[in-house]
Coordinates of C-alpha atoms in Angstrom, one line a residue:
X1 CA -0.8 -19.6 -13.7
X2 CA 2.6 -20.6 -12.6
X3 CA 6.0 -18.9 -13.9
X4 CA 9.2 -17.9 -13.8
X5 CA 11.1 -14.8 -13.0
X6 CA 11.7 -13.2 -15.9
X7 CA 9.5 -14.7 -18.3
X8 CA 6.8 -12.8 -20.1
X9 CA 4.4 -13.5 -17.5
X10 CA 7.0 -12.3 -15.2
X11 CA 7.8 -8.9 -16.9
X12 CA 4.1 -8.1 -17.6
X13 CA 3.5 -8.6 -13.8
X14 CA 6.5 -6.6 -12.3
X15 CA 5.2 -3.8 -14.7
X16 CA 1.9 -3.8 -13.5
X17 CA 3.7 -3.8 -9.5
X18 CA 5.3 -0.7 -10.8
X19 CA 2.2 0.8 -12.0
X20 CA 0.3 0.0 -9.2
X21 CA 2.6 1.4 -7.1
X22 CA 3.0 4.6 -8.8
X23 CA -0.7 5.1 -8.0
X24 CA -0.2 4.4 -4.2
X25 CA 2.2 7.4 -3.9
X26 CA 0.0 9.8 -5.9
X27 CA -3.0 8.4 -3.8
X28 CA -0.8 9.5 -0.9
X29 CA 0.5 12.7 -1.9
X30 CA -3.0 13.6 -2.2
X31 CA -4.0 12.5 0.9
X32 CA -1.0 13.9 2.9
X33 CA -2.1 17.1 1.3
X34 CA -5.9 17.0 2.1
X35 CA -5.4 15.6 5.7
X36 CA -2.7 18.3 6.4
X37 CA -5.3 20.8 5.4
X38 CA -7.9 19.5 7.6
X39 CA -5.6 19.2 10.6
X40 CA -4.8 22.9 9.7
X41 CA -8.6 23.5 10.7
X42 CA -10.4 23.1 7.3
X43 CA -13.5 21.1 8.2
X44 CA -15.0 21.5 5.3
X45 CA -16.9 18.2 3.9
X46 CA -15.2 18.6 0.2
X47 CA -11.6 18.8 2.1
X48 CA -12.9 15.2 4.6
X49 CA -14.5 13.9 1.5
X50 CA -11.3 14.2 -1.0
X51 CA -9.0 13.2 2.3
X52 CA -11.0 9.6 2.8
X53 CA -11.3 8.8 -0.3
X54 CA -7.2 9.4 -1.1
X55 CA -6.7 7.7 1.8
X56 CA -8.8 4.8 0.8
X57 CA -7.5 4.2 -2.6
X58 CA -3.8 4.3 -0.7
X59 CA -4.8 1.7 1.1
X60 CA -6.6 -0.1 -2.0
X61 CA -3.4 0.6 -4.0
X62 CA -1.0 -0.8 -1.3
X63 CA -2.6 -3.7 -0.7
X64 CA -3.0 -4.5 -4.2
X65 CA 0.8 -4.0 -4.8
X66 CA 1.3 -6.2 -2.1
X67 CA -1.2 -9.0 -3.5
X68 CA 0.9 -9.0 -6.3
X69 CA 4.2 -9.1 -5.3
X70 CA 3.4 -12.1 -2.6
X71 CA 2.0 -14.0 -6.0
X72 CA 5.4 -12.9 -7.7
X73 CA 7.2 -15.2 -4.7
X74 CA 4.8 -17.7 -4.8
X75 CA 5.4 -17.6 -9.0
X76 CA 2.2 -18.0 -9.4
X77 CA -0.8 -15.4 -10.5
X78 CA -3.9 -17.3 -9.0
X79 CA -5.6 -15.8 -6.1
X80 CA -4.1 -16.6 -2.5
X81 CA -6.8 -17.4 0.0
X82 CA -7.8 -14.6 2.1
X83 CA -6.5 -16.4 5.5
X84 CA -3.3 -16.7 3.8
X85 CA -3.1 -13.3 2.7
X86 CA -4.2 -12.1 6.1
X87 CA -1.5 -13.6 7.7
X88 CA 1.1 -12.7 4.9
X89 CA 0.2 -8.7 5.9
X90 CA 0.9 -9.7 9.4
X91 CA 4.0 -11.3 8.8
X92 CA 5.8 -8.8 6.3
X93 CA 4.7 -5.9 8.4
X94 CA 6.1 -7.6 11.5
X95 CA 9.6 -8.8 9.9
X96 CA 9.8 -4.9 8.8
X97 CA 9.1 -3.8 12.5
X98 CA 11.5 -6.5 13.2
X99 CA 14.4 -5.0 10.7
X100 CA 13.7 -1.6 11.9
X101 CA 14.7 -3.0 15.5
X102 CA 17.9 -4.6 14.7
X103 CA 18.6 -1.6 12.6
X104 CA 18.6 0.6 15.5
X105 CA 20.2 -1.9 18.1
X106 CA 23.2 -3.1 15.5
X107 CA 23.7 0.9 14.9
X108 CA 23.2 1.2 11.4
X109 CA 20.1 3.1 11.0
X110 CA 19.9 6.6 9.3
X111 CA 20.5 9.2 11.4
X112 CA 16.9 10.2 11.1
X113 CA 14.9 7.2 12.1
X114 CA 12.8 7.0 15.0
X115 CA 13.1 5.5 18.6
X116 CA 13.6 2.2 19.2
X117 CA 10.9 2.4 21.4
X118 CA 8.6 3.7 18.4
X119 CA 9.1 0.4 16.7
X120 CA 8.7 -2.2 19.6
X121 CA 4.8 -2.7 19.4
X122 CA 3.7 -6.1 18.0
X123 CA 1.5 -6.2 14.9
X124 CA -1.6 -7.2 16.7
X125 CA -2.5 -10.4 14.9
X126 CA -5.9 -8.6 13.0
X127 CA -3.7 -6.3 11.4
X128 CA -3.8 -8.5 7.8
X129 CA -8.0 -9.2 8.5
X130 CA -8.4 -5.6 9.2
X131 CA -6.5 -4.4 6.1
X132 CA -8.6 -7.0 4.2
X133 CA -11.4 -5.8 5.3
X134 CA -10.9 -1.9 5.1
X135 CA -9.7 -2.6 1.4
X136 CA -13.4 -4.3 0.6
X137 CA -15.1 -1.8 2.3
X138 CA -13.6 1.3 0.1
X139 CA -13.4 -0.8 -2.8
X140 CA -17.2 -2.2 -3.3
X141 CA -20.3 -0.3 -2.5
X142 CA -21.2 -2.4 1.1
X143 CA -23.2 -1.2 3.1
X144 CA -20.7 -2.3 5.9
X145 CA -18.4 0.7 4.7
X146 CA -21.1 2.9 6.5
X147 CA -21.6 0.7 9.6
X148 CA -21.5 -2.7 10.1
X149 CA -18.7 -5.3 11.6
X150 CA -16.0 -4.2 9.8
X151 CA -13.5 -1.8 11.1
X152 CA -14.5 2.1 9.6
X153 CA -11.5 4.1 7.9
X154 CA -10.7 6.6 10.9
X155 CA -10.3 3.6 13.3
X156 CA -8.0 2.0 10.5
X157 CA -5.7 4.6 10.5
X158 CA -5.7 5.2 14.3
X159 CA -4.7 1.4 15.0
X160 CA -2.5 0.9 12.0
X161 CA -1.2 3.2 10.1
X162 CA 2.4 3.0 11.0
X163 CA 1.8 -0.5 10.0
X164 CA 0.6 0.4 6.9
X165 CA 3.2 3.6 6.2
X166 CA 6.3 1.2 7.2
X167 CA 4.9 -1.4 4.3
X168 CA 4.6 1.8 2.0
X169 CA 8.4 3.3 2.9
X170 CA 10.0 0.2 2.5
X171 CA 8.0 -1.1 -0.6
X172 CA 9.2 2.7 -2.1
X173 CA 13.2 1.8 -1.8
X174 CA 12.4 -0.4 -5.0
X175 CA 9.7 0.8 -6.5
X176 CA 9.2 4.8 -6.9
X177 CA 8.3 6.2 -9.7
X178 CA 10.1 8.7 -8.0
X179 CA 13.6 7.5 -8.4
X180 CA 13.1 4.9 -11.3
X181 CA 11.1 7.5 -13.6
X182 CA 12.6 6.5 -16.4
X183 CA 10.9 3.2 -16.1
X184 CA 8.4 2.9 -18.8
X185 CA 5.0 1.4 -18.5
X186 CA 4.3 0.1 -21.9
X187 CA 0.6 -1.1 -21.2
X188 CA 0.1 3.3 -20.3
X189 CA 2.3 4.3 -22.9
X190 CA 0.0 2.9 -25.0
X191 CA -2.9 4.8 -23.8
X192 CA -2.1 7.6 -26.1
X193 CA -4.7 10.1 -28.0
X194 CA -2.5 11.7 -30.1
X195 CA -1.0 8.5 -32.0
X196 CA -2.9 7.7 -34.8
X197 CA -4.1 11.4 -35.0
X198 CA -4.4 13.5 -38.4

């Protein structure tokens, strides 16, 4: 469906970005905390278990978030073709490796950013494929999730995930539930036991 910014349509989808992206940090709160327990030398299948799947919904949750904001551009809601969204995922995360390197050279990056050199690595081209793929995988019950063609979570997050963390940083700026708490979701406000209660 197409529509314009700021039109019902409009709202109702940049509430549901919000939303969606609210998630993404929780999922990634909880998986900073579970990973940072196994690298402390918990190997304990509960603490791997809870650390994949946090990771996994991150990744769901990200890429959702992004899904939706790329049809916000487009002002449309139908579904983008997966060879278009592939290459969108390349793109955006390139252009913000991009930034990140004229940031640097032009001098005003924070203080606290990384090495030029950290951010000179082209996004290899499977990057948006990959992401794709990974998000089926933890999203569906394949079998490929186990085994298969498709690229397994560990490998994921060895060959991407400063990709994937740069899309999740810069997507945060604007949408935090961190710093815009006082946002309200209407469609979770209204998930509420106690209304209607005697």
């Amino acid at each position: 469906m197409k529509f314009e910014y700021g039109d019902d349509v409009d709202k109702n989808l940049v509430s549901v970005l919000f939303h969606e992206f609210v998630m993404c940090e929780k999922a990634f709160e909880k998986f900073v905390f579970f990973a940072g327990t196994n690298i402390m030398g918990n190997t304990g299948t509960e603490i791997k278990l809870n650390s994949y799947n946090a990771y996994s919904e991150f990744l769901s949750r990200l890429y959702e978030f992004y899904v939706g904001c790329f049809k916000r551009d487009f002002k449309d809601t139908r579904k983008i073709e997966h060879q278009k969204l592939d290459f969108l995922f390349t793109a955006e995360a390139e252009k913000l490796m991009r930034n990140r390197r004229v940031a640097i050279e032009k001098g005003y990056a924070p203080d606290w950013e990384n090495d030029l050199s950290y951010y000179q690595e082209t996004v290899p081209l499977e990057f948006g494929r990959d992401f794709r793929d990974l998000r089926n995988n933890t999203s569906h019950a394949d079998y490929r999730r186990a085994g298969g063609d498709r690229i397994g979570l560990m490998d994921f997050y060895n060959n991407y995930h400063k990709f994937v963390y740069l899309l999740f940083v810069s997507a945060s700026l604007a949408w935090s539930g961190k710093t815009h708490s006082e946002h309200e979701i209407k469609h979770v406000e209204e998930f509420d036991f106690t209304v209607g209660r005697n």
